[in-house]
Coordinates of C-alpha atoms in Angstrom, one line a residue:
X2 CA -8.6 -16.6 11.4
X3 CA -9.5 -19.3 8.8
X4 CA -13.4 -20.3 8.5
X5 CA -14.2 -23.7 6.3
X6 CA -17.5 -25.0 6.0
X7 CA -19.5 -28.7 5.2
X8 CA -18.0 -28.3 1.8
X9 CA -14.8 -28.1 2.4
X10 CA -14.7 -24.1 1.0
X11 CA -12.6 -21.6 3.5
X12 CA -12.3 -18.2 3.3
X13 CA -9.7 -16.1 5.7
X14 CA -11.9 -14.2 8.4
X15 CA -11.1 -10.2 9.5
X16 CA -11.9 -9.5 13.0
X17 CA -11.4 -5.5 13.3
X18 CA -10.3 -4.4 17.2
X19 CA -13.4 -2.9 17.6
X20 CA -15.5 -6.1 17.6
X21 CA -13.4 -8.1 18.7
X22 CA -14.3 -8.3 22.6
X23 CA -17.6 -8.4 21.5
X24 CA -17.5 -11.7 19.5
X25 CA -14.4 -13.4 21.0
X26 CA -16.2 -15.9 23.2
X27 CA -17.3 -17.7 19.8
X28 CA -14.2 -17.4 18.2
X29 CA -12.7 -20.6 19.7
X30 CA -10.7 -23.4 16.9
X31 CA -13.3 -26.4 16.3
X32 CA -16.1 -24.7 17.4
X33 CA -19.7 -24.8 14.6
X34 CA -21.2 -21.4 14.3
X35 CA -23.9 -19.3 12.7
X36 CA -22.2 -15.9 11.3
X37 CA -24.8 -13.8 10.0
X38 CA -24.5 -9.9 8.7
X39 CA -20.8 -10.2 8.1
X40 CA -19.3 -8.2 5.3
X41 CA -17.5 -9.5 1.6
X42 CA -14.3 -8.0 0.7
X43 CA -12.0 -8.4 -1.7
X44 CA -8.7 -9.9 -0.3
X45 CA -5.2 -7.7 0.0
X46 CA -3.0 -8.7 -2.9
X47 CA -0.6 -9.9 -0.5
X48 CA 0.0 -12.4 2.3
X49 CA -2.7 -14.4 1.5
X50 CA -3.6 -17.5 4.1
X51 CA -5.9 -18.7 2.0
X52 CA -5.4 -18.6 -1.6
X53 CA -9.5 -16.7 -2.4
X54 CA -10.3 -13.3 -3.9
X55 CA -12.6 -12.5 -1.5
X56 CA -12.6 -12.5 2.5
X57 CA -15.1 -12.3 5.2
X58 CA -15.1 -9.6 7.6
X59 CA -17.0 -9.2 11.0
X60 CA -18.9 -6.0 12.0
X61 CA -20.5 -4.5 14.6
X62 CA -23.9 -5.7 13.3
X63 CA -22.2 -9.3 12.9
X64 CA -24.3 -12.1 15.0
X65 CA -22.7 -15.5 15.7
X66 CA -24.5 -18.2 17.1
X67 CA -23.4 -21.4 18.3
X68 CA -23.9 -24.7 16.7
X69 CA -23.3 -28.5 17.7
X70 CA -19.5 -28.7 17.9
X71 CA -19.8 -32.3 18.0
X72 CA -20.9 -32.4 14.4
X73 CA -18.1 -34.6 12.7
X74 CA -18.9 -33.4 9.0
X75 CA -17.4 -30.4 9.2
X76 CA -13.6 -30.9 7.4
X77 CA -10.9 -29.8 10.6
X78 CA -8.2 -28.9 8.9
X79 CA -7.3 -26.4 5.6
X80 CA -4.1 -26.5 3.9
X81 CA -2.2 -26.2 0.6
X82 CA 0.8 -28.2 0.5
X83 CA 3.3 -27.1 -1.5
X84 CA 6.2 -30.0 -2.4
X85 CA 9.5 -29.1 -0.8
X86 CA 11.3 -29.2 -4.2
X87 CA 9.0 -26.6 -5.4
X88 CA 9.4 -23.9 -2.7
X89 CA 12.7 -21.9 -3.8
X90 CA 10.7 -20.6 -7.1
X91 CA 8.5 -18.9 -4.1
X92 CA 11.4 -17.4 -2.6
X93 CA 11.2 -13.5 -1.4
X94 CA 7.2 -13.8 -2.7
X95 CA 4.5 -12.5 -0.2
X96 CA 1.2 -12.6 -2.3
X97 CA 0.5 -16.2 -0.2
X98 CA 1.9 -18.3 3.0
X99 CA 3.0 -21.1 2.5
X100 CA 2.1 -24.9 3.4
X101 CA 4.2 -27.8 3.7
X102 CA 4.9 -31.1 5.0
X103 CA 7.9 -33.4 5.5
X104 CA 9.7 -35.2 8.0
X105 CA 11.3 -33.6 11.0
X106 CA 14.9 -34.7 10.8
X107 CA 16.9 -31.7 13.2
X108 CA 15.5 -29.4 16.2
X109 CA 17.3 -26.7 17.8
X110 CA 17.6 -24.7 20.7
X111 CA 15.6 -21.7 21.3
X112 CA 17.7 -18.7 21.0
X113 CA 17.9 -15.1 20.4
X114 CA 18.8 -14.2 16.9
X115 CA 18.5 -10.9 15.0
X116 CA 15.7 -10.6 12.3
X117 CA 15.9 -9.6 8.9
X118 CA 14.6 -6.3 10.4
X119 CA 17.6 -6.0 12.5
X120 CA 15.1 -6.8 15.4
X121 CA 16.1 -9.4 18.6
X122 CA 13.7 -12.0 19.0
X123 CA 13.7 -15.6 20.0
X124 CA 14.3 -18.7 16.6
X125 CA 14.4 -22.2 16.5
X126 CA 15.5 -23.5 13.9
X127 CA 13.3 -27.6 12.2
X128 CA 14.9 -29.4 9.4
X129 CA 12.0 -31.2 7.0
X130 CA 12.6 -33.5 4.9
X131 CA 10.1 -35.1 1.9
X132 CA 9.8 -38.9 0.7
X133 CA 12.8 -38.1 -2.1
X134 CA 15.2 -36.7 0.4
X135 CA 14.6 -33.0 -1.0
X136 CA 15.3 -31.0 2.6
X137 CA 14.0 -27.8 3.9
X138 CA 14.9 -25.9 7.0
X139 CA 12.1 -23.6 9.6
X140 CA 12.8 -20.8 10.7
X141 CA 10.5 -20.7 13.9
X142 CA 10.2 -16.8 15.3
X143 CA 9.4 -15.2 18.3
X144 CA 6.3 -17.1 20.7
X145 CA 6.1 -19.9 17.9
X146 CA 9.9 -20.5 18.4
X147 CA 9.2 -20.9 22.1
X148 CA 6.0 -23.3 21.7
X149 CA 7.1 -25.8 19.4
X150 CA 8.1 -28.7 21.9
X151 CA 11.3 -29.5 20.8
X152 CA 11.3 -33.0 22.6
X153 CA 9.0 -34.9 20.5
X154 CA 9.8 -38.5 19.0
X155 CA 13.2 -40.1 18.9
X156 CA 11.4 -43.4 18.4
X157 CA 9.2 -43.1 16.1
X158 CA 9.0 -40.6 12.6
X159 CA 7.7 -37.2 13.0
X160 CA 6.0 -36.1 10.0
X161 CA 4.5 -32.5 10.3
X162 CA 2.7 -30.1 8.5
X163 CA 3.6 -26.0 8.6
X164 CA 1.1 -23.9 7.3
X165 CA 1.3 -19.9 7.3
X166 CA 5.1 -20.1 5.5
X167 CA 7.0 -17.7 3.6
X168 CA 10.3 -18.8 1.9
X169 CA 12.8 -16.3 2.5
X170 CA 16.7 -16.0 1.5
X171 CA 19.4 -14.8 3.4
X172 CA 22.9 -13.3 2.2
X173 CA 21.7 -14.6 -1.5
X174 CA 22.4 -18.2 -1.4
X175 CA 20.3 -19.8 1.4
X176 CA 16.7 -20.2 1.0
X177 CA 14.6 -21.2 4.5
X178 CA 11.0 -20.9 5.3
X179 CA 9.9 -18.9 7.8
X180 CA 7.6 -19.1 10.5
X181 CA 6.1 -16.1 12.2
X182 CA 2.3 -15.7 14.1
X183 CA 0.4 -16.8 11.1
X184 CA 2.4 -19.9 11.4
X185 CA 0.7 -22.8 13.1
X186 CA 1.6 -26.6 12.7
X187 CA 0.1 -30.4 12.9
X188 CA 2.0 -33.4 14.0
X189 CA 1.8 -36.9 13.5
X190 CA -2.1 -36.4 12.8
X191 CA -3.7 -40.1 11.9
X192 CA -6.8 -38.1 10.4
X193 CA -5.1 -36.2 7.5
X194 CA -5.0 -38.4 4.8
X195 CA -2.1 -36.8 3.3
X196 CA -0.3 -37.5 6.8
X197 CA -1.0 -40.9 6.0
X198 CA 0.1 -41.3 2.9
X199 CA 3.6 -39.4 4.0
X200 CA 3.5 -42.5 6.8
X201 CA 3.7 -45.2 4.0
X202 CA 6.3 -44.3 1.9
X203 CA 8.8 -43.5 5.0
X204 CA 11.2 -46.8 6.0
X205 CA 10.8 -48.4 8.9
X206 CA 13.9 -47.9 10.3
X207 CA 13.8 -44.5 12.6
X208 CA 16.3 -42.4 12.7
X209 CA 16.6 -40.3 16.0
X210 CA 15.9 -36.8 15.2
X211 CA 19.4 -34.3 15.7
X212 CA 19.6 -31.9 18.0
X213 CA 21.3 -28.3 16.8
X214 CA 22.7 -26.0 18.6
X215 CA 22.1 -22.1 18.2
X216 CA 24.2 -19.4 19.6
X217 CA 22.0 -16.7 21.2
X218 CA 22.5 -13.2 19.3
X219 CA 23.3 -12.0 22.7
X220 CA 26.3 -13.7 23.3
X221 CA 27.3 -13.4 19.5
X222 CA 27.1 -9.8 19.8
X223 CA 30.0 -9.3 22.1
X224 CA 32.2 -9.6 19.1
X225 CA 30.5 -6.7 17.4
X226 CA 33.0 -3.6 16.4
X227 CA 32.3 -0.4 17.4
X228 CA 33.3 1.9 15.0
X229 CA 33.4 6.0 14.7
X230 CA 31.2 7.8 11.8
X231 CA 34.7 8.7 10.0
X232 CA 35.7 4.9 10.4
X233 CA 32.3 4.1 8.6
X234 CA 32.4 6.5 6.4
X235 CA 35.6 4.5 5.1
X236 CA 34.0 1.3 5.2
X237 CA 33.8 -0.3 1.3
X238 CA 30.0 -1.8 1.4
X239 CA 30.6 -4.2 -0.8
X240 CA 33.7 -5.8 0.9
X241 CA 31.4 -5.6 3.9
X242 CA 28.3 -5.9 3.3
X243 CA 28.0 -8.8 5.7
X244 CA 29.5 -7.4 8.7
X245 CA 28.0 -5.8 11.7
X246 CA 28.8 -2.6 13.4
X247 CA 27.7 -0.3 16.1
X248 CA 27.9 3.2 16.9
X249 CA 27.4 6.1 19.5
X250 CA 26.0 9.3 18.2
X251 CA 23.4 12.4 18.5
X252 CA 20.6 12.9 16.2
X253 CA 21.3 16.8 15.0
X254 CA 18.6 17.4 12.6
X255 CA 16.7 15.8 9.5
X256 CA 18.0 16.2 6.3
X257 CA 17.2 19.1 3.8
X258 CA 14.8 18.1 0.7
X259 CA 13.9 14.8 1.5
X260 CA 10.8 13.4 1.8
X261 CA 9.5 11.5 4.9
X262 CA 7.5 8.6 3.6
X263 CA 7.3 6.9 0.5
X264 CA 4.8 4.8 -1.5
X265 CA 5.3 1.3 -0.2
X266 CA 3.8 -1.2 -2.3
X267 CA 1.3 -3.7 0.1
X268 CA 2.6 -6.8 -1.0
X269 CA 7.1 -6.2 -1.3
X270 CA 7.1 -2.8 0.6
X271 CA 9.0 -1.3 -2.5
X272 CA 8.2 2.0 -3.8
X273 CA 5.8 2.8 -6.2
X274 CA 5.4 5.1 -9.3
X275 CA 2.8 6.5 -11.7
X276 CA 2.6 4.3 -14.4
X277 CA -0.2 4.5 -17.4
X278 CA -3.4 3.0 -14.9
X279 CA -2.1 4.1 -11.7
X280 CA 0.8 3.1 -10.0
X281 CA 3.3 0.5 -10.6
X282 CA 5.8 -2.1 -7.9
X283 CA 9.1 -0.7 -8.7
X284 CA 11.2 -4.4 -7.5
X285 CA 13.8 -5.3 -9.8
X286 CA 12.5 -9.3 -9.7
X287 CA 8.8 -8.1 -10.5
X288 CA 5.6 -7.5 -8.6
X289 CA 2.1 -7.3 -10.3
X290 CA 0.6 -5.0 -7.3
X291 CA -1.5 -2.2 -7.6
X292 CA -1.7 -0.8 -4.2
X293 CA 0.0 1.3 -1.7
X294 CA 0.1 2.1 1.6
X295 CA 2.1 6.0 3.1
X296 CA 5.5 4.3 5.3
X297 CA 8.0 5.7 7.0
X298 CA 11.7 6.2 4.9
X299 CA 12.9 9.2 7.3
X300 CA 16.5 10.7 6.3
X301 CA 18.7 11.8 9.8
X302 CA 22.2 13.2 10.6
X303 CA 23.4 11.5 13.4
X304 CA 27.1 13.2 14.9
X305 CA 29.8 12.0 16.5
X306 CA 33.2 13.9 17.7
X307 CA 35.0 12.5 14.1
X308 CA 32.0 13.0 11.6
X309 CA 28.3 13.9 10.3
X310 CA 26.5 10.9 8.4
X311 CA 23.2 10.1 7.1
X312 CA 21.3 7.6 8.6
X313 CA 17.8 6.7 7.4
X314 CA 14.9 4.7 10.0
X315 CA 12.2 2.8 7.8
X316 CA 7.9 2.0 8.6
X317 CA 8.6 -0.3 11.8
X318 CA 10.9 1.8 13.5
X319 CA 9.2 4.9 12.6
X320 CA 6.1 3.7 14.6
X321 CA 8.2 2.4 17.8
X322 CA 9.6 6.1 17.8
X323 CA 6.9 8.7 16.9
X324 CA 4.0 6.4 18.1
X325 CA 2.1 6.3 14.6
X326 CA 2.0 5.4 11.1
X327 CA 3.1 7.4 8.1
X328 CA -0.2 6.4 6.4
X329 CA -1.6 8.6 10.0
X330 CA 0.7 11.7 9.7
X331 CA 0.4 11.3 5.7
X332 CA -3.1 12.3 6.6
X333 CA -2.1 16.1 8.0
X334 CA 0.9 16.4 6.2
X335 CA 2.8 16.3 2.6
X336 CA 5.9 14.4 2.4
X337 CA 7.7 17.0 1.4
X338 CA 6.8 18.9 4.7
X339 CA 8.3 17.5 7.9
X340 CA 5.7 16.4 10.3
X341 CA 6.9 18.3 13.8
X342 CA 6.2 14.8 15.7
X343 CA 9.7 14.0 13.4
X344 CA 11.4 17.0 13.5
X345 CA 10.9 17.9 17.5

């Protein structure tokens, strides 16, 4: 959660899971507290919600004590906009979300779509659209997708503000922001002043928003192939890189002299290697992170009645399958040794 006080300062706020039922009855949006005891950190280099060095985290000695809610000097909103024009140069960065605002010019449906992760999951897709007619589209995932009431205005303008953003690219070419849980969003708010100032310099001729259409995933995927491990092993991946296939086949073993985890680098997820004062972000484009966490990068042979192949599960798989973390299992075991929660 985000914390701002009198001043207007805010500072991003850790709740651990072991607190958390003890001081969730104060942590309500608009509410004035007290927080005293709390702990100083220093922010993770990535994913940033608000752009500090430093964040506040709650402990088990933490007390919080109510104040008068009703206190109207205390600023209600915190945001960094960021001009639509200026988002693609953010493009495949994580070291902050995102905030924008524009016009909503095109809703969709709520559908299911695959993730970047290969995941199902419901998206609704928000066109926005600044004062020079630069345009942007949302990618709104999961339970934000299914919130975001996509009957607002068609007589009136609808200018909103998305904060918790991260501009993304798929297949190379198209750039989008996306919108997961640490997205949240403000509409047609008369008591942001930057709202306000959107308002004036919009026509006054409305223009009803459009309605898209998305397929669901699930329907889509009735067209998918389903291929043999000898027909894939012919495939040329770089003729096909953007096609989709599926496959039927038993896990035989692990494969020899490979490593199961990797150093991930906290901010990109790419690996990491000594360098002169520690360890350095090995991603091609450049990233200035230090740190690393232990994920998952497990190497398979999966067998069909045509062929053996090598198939490889990464950190969010790994977890939905063994039950833990790498950085856990890193804790008992050397990569180069094959936990038996993997291997069995």
């Amino acid at each position: 959660m985000v914390v701002i006080d009198q001043m207007g300062y805010a500072v991003y706020c850790e709740v651990p899971p072991q607190v958390l039922d003890k001081l969730k009855q104060y942590l309500q949006e608009g509410k004035i507290l007290y927080i005293c005891n709390a702990c100083v950190e220093r922010a993770k280099p990535g994913f940033r919600v608000v752009d500090t060095p430093y964040i506040l985290k709650l402990i088990m000695r933490t007390q919080i004590f109510e104040g008068n809610s009703n206190d109207t000097t205390f600023p209600k909103y915190v945001f960094s906009l960021t001009p639509i024009e200026m988002l693609p140069q953010y493009a495949r960065r994580t070291d902050r979300f995102l905030d924008v605002i524009g016009k909503i010019t095109a809703i969709s449906n709520a559908a299911v779509a695959r993730n970047t992760s290969g995941d199902l999951m419901m998206r609704r897709l928000i066109t926005l659209q600044d004062e020079k007619g630069n345009t942007v589209d949302l990618s709104l995932s999961g339970q934000r997708a299914l919130e975001f009431d996509a009957d607002i205005g068609q007589n009136h303008h609808v200018i909103a503000i998305f904060v918790g953003t991260l501009m993304k690219i798929y297949r190379e070419d198209y750039k989008f922001l996306s919108g997961t849980s640490a997205c949240r969003w403000y509409i047609n708010e008369n008591d942001i002043p930057a709202m306000r100032t959107f308002q004036r310099g919009l026509p006054s001729q409305v223009t009803p928003i459009k309605k898209l259409e998305l397929l669901s995933e699930d329907y889509m995927e009735q067209g998918v192939e389903e291929k043999t491990l000898f027909d894939l092993k012919q495939i040329d991946p770089l003729a096909d890189k953007n096609k989709r296939f599926q496959c039927t086949v038993t896990l035989i073993s692990t494969a020899e002299k490979e490593q199961w985890c990797y150093r991930a680098c906290r901010v990109c997820n790419s690996r990491m290697v000594p360098c002169d004062d520690g360890y350095e972000c090995t991603k091609i484009d450049g990233c200035s992170c230090k740190q690393y966490d232990w994920k998952y990068k497990v190497c398979f042979i999966g067998a069909d009645d045509t062929y053996n192949l090598q198939f490889m599960f990464f950190e969010k798989k790994g977890v939905e399958l063994i039950g833990k973390s790498a950085e856990t299992l890193r804790k008992q075991y050397d990569p180069s040794s094959i936990p038996p929660e993997i291997s069995q």
